[in-house]
mmCIF file of N, CA and C in Angstrom:
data_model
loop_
_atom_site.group_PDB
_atom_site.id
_atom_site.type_symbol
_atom_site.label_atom_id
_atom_site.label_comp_id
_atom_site.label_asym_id
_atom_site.label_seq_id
_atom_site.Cartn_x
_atom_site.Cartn_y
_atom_site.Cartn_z
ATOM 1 N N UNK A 1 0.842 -1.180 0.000
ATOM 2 C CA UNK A 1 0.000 0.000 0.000
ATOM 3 C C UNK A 1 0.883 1.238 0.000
ATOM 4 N N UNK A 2 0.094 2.226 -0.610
ATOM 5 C CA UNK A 2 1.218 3.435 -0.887
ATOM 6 C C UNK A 2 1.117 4.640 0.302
ATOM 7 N N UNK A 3 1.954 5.347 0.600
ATOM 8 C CA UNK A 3 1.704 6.080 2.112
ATOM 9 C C UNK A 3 1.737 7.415 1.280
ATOM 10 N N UNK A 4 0.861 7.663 -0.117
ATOM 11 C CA UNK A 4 0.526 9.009 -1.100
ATOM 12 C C UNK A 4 -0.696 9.065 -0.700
ATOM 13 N N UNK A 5 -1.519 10.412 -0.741
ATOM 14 C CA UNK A 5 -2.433 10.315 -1.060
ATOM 15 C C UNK A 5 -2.851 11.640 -1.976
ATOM 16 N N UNK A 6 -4.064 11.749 -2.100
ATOM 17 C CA UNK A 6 -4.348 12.862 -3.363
ATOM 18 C C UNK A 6 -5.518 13.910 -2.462
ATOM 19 N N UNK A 7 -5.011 15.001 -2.402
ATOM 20 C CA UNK A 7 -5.860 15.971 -1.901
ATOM 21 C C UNK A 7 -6.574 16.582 -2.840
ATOM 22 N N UNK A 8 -8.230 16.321 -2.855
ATOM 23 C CA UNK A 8 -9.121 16.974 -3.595
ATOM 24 C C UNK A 8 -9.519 19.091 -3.615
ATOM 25 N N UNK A 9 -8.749 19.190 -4.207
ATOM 26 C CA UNK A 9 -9.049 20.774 -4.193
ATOM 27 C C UNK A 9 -10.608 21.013 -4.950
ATOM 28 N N UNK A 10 -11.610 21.065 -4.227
ATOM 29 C CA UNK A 10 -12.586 21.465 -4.572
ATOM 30 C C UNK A 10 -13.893 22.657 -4.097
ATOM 31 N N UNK A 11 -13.452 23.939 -4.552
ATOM 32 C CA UNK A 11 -13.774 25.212 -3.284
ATOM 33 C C UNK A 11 -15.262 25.630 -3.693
ATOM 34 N N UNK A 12 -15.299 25.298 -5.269
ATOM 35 C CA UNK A 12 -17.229 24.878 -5.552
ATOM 36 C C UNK A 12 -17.901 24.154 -5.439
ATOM 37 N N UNK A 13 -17.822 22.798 -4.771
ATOM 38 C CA UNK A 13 -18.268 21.593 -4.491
ATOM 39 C C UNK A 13 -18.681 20.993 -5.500
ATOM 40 N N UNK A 14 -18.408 21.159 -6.973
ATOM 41 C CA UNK A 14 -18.441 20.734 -7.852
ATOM 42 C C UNK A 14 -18.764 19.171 -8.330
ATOM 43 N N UNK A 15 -17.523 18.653 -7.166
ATOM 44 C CA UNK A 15 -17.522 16.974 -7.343
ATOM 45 C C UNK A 15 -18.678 16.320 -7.008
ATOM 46 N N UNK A 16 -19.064 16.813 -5.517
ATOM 47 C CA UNK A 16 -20.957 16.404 -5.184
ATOM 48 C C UNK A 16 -22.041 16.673 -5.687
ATOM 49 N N UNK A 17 -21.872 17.809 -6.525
ATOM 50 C CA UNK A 17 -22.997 18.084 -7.103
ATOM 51 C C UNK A 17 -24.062 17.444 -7.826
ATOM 52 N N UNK A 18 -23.553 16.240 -8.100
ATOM 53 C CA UNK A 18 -24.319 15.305 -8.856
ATOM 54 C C UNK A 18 -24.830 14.071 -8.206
ATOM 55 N N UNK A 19 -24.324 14.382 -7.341
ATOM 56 C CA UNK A 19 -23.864 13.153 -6.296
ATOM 57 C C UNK A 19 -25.956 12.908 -5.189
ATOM 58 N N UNK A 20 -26.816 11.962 -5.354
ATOM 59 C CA UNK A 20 -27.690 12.220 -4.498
ATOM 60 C C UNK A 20 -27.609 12.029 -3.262
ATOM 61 N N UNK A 21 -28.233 12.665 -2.640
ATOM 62 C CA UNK A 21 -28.419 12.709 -0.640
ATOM 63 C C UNK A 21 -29.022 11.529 -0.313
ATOM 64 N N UNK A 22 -28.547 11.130 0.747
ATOM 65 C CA UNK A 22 -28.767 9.604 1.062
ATOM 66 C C UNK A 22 -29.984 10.294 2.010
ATOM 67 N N UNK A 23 -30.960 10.600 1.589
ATOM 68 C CA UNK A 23 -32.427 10.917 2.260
ATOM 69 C C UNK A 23 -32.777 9.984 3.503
ATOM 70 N N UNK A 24 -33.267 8.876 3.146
ATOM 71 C CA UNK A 24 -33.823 8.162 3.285
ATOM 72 C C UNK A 24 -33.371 8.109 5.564
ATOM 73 N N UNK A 25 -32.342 7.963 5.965
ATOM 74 C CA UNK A 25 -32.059 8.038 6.790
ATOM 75 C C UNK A 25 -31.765 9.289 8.073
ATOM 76 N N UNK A 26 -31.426 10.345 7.232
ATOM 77 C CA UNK A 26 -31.716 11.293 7.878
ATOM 78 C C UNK A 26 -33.050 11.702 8.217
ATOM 79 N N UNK A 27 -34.249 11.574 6.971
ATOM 80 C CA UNK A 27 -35.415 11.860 7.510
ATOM 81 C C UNK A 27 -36.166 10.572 9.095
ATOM 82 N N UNK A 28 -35.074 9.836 8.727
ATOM 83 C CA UNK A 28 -35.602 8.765 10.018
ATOM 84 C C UNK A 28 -34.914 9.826 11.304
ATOM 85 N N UNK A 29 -34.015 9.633 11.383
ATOM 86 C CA UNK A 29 -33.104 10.271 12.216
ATOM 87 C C UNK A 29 -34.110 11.966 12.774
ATOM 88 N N UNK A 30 -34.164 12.437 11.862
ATOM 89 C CA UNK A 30 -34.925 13.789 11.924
ATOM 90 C C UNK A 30 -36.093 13.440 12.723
ATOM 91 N N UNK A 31 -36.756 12.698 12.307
ATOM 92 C CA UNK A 31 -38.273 12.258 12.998
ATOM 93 C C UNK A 31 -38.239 11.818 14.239
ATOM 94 N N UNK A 32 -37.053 10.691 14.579
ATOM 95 C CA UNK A 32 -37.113 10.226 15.713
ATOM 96 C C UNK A 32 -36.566 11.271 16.788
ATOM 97 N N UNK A 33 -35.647 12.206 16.450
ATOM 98 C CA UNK A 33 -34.904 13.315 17.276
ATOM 99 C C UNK A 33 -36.090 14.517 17.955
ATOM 100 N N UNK A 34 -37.487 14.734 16.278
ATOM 101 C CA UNK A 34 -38.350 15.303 17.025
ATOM 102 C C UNK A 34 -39.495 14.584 17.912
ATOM 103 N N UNK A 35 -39.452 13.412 17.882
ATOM 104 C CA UNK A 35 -40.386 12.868 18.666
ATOM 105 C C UNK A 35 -39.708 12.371 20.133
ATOM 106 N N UNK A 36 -38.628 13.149 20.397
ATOM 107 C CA UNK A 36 -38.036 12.916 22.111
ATOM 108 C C UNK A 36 -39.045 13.633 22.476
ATOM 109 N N UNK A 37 -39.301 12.907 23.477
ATOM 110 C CA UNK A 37 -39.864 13.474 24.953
ATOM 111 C C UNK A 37 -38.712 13.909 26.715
ATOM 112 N N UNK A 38 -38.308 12.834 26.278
ATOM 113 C CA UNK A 38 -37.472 13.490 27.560
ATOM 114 C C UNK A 38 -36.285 11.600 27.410
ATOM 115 N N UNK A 39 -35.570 12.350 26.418
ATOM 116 C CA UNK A 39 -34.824 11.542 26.113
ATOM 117 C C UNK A 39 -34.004 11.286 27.318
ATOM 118 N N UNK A 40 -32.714 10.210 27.748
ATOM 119 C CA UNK A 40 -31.982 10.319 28.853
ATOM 120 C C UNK A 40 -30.258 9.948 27.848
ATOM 121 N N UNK A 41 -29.993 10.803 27.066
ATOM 122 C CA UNK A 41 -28.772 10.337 26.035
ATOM 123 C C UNK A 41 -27.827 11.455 27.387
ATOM 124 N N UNK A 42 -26.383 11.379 26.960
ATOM 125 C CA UNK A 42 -25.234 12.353 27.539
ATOM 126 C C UNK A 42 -24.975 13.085 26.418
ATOM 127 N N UNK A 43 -24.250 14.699 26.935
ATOM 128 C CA UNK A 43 -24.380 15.503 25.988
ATOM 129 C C UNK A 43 -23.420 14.796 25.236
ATOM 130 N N UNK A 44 -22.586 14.506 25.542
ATOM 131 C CA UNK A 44 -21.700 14.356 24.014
ATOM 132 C C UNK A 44 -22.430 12.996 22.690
ATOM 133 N N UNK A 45 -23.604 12.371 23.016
ATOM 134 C CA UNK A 45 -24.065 11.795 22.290
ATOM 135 C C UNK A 45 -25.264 13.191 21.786
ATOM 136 N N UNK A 46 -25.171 13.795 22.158
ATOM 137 C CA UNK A 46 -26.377 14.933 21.183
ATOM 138 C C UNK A 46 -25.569 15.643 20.417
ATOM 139 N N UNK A 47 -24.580 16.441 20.901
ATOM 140 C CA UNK A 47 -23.047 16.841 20.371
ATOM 141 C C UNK A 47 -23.510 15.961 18.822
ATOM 142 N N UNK A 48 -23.073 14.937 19.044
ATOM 143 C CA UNK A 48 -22.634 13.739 17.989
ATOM 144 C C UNK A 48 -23.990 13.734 16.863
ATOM 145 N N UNK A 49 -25.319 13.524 17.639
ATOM 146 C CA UNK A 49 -26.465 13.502 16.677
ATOM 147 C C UNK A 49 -26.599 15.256 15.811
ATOM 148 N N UNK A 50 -26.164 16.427 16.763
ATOM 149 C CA UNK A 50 -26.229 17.535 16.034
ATOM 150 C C UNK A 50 -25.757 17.631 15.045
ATOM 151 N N UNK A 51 -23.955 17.074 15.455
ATOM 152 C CA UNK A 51 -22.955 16.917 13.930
ATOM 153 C C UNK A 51 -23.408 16.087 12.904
ATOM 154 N N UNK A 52 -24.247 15.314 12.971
ATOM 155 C CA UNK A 52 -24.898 14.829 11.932
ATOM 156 C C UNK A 52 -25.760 15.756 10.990
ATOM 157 N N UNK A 53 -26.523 16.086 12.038
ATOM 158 C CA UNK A 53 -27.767 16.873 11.254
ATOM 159 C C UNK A 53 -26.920 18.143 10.570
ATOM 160 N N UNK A 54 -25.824 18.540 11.466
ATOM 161 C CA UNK A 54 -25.382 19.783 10.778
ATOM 162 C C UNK A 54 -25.125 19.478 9.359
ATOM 163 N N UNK A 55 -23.605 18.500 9.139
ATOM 164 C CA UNK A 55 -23.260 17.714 8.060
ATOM 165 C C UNK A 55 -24.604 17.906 6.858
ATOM 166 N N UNK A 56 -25.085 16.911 7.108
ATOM 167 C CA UNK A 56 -26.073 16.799 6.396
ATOM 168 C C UNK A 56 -26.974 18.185 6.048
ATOM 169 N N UNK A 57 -27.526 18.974 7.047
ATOM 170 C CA UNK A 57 -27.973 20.354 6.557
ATOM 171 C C UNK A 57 -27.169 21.189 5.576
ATOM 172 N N UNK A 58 -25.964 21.160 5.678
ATOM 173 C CA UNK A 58 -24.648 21.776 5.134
ATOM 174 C C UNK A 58 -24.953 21.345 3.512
ATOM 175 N N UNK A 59 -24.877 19.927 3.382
ATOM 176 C CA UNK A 59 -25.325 19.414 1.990
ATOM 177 C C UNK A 59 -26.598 19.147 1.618
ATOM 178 N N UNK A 60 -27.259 19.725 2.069
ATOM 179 C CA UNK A 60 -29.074 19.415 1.991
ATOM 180 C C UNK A 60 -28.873 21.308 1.308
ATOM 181 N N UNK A 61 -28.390 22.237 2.103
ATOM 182 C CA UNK A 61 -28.477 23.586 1.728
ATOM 183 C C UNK A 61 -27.928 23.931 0.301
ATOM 184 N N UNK A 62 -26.565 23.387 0.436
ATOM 185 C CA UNK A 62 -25.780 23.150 -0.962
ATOM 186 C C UNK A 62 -26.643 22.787 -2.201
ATOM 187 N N UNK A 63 -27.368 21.732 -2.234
ATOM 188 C CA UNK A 63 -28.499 21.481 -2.985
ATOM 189 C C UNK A 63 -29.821 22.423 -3.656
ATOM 190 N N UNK A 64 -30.260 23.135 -2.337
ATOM 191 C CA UNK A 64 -30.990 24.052 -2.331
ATOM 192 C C UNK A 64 -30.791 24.799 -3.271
ATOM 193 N N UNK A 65 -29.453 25.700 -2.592
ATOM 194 C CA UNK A 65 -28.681 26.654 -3.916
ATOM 195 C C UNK A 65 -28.781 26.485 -5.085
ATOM 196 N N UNK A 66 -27.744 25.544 -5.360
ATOM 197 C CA UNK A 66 -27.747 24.963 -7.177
ATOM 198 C C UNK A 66 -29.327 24.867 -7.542
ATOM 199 N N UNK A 67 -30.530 24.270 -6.957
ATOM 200 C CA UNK A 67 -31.473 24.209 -7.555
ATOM 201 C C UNK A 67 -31.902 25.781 -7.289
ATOM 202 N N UNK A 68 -32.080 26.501 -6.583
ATOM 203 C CA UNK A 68 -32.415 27.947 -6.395
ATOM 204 C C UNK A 68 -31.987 28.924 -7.680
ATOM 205 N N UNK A 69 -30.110 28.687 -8.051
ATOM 206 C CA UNK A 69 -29.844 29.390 -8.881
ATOM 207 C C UNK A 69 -29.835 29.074 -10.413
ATOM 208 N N UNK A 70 -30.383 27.889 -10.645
ATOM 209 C CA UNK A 70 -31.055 27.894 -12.028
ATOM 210 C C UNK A 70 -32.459 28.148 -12.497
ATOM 211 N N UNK A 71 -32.879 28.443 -11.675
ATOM 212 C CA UNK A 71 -34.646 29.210 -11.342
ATOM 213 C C UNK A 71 -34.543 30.238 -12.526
ATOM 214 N N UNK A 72 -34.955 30.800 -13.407
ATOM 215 C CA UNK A 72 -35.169 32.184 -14.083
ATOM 216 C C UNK A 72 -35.237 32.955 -12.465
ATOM 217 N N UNK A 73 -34.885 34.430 -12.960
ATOM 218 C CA UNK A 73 -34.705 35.297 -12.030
ATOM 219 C C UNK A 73 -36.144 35.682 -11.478
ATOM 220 N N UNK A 74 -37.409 35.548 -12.178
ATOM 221 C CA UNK A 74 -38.670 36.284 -11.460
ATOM 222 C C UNK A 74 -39.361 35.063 -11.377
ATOM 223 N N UNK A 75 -38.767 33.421 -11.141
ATOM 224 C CA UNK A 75 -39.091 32.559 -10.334
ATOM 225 C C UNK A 75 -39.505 32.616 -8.430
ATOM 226 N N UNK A 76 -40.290 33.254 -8.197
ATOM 227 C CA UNK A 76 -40.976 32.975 -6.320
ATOM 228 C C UNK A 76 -39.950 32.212 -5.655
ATOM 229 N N UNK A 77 -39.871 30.855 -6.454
ATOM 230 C CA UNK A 77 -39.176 30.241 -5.501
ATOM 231 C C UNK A 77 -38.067 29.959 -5.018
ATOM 232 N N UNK A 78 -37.076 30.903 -5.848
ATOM 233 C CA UNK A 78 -35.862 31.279 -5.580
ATOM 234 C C UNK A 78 -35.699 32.323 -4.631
ATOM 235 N N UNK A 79 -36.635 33.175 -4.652
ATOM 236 C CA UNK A 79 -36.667 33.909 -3.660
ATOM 237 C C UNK A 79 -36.862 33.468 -2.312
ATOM 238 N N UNK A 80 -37.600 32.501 -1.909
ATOM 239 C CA UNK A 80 -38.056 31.539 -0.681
ATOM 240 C C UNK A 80 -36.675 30.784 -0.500
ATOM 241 N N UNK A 81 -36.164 30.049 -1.701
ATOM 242 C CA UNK A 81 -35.391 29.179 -0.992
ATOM 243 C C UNK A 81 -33.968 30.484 -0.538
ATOM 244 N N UNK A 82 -34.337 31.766 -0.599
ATOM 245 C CA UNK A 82 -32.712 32.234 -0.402
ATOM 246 C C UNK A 82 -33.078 32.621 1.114
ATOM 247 N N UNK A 83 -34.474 32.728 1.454
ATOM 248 C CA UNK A 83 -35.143 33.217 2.834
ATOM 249 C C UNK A 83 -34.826 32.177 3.581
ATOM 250 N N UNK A 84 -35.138 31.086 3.341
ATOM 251 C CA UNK A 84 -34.528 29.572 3.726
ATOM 252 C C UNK A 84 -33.133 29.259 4.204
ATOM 253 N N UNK A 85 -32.446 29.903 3.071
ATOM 254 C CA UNK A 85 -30.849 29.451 2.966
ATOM 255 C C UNK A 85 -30.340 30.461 4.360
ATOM 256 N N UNK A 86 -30.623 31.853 3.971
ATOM 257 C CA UNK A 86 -30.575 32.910 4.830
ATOM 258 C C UNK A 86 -30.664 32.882 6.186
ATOM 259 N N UNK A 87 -31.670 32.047 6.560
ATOM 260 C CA UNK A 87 -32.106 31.516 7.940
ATOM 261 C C UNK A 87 -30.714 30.047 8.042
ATOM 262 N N UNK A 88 -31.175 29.179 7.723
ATOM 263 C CA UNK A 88 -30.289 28.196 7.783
ATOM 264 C C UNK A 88 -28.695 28.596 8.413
ATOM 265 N N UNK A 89 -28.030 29.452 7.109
ATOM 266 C CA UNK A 89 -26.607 30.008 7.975
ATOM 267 C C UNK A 89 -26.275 30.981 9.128
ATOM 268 N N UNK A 90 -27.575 31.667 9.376
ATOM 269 C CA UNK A 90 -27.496 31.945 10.574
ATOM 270 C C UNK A 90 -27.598 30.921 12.234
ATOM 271 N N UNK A 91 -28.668 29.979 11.876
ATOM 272 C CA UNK A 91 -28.479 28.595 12.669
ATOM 273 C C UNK A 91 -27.410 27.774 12.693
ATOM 274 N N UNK A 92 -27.046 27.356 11.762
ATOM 275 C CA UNK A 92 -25.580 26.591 11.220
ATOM 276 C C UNK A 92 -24.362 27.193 12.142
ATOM 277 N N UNK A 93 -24.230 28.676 12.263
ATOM 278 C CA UNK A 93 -23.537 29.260 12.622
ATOM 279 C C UNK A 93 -23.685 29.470 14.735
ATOM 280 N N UNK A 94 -24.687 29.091 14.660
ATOM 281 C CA UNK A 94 -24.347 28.753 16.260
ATOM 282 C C UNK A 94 -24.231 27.768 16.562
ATOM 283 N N UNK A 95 -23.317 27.603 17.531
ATOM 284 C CA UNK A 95 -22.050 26.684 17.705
ATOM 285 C C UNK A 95 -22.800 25.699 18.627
ATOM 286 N N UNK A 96 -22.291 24.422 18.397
ATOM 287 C CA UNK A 96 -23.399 22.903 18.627
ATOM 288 C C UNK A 96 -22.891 23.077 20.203
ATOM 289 N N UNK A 97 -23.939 22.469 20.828
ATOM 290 C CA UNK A 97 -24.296 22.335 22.577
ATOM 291 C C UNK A 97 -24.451 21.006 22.435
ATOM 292 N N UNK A 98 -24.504 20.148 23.583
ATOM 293 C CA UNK A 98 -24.735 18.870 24.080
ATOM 294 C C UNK A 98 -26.101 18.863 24.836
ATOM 295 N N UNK A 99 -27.115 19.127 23.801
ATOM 296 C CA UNK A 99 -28.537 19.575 24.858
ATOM 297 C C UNK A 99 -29.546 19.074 23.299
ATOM 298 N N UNK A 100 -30.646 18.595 24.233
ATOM 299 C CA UNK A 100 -32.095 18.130 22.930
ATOM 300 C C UNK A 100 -32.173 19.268 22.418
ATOM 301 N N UNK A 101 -32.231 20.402 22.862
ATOM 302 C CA UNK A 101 -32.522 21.025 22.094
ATOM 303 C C UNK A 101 -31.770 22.089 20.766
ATOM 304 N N UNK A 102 -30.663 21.811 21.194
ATOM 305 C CA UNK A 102 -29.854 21.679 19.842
ATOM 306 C C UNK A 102 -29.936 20.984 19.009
ATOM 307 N N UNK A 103 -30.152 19.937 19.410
ATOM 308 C CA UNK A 103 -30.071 18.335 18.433
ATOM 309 C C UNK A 103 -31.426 18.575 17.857
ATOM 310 N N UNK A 104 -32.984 19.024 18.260
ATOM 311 C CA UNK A 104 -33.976 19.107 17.705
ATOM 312 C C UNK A 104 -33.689 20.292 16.402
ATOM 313 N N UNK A 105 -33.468 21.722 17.113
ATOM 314 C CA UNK A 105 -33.204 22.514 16.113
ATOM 315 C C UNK A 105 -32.231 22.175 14.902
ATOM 316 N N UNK A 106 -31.246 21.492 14.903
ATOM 317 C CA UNK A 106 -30.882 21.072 13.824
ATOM 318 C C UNK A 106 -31.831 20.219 12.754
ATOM 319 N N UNK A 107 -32.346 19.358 13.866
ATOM 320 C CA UNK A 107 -33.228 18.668 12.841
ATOM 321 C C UNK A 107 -34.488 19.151 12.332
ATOM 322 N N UNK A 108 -35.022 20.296 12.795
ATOM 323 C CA UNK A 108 -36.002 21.306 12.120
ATOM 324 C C UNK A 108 -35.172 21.769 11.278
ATOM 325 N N UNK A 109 -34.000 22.157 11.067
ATOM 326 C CA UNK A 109 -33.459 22.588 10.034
ATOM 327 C C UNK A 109 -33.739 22.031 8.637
ATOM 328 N N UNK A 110 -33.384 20.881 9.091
ATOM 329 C CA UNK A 110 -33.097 19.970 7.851
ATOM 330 C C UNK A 110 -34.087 19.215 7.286
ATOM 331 N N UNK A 111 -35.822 19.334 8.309
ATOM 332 C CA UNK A 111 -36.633 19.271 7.676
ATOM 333 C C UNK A 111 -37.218 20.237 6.507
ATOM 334 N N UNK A 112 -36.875 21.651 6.917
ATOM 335 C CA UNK A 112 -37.008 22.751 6.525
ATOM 336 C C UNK A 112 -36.533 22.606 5.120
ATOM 337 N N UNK A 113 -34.961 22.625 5.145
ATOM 338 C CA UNK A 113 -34.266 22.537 3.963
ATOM 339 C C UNK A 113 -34.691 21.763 2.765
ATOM 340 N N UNK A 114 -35.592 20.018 3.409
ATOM 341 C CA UNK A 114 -36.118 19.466 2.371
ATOM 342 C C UNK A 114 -37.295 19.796 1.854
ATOM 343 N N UNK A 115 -38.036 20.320 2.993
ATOM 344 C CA UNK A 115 -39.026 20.760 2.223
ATOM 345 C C UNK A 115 -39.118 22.045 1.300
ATOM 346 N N UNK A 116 -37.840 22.801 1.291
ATOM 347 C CA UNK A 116 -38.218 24.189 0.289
ATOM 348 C C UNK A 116 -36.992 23.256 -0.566
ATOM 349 N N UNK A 117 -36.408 22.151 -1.315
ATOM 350 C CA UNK A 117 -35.726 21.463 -1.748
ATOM 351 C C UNK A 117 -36.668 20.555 -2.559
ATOM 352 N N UNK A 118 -37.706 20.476 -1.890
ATOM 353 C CA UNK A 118 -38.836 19.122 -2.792
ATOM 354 C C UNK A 118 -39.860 20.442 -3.433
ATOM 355 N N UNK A 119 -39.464 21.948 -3.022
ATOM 356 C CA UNK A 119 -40.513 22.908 -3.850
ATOM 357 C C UNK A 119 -40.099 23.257 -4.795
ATOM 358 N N UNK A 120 -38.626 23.331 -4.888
ATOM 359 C CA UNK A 120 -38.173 23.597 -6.169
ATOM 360 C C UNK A 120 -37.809 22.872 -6.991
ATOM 361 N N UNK A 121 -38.247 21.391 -7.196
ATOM 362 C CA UNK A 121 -37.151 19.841 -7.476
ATOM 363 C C UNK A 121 -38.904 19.639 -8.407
ATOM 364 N N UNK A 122 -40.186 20.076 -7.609
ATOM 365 C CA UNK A 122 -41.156 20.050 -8.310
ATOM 366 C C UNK A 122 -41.711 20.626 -9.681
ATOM 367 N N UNK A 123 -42.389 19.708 -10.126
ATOM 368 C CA UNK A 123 -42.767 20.740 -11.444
ATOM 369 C C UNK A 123 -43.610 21.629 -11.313
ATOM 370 N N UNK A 124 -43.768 23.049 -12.023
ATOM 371 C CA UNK A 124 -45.072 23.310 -11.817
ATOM 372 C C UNK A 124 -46.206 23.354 -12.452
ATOM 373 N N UNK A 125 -47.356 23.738 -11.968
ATOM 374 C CA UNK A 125 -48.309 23.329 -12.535
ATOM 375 C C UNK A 125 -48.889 24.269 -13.567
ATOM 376 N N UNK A 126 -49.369 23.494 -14.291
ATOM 377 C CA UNK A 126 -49.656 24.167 -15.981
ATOM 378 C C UNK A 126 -50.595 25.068 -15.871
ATOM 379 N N UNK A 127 -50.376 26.861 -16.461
ATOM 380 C CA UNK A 127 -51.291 27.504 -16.683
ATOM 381 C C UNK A 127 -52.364 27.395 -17.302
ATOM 382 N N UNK A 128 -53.363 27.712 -16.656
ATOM 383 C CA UNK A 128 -54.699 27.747 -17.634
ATOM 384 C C UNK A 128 -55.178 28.660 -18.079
#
């Protein structure tokens, strides 16, 4: 085995872009995080579930974008998803706690994110 390796310089995220979101599990994850009641985890296991959700919000938002900025410009819903995005990096940007309720707000995030993500991924509907 070789002790090289190859550092990906990629500062547009270019390489993922094509790449799909493994959905399917985070929305489990998301659901079960909002349906605590009075969970009994230690902070550094919420720590751990936040860094998930963050991760994942991080590339759930990324998504957003690219679909946001091929919208024609007097597309609505580019405008929503930047109200979205807008909100998002201000959350993103406070710094993860070892508490449910960090770990929930992340995962409202990232429900958030899919759902203005499945508004613009939609077709719309035909004028009459």
């Amino acid at each position: 085995m070789s002790d090289t390796y190859t550092v990906l310089h990629d500062p547009h995220g270019l390489a993922t872009a094509e790449l799909p979101l493994d959905r399917a599990p985070y929305e489990a994850l998301v659901t079960a995080v909002l349906a605590w009641k009075e969970p009994n985890l230690t902070p550094r296991d919420y720590e751990q579930i936040a860094l998930q959700l963050t991760g994942h919000a991080r590339a759930v938002a990324a998504d957003v974008q690219r679909h946001a900025a091929a919208l024609p410009k007097n597309d609505g819903r580019g405008a929503l998803a930047e109200v979205i995005l807008r909100e998002a990096a201000g959350r993103l940007s406070q710094p993860i706690q070892g508490t449910v309720h960090c770990a929930q707000n992340r995962a409202r995030l990232v429900r958030a994110l899919y759902e203005r993500l499945d508004r613009l991924t939609e077709p719309l509907p035909a004028a009459t």
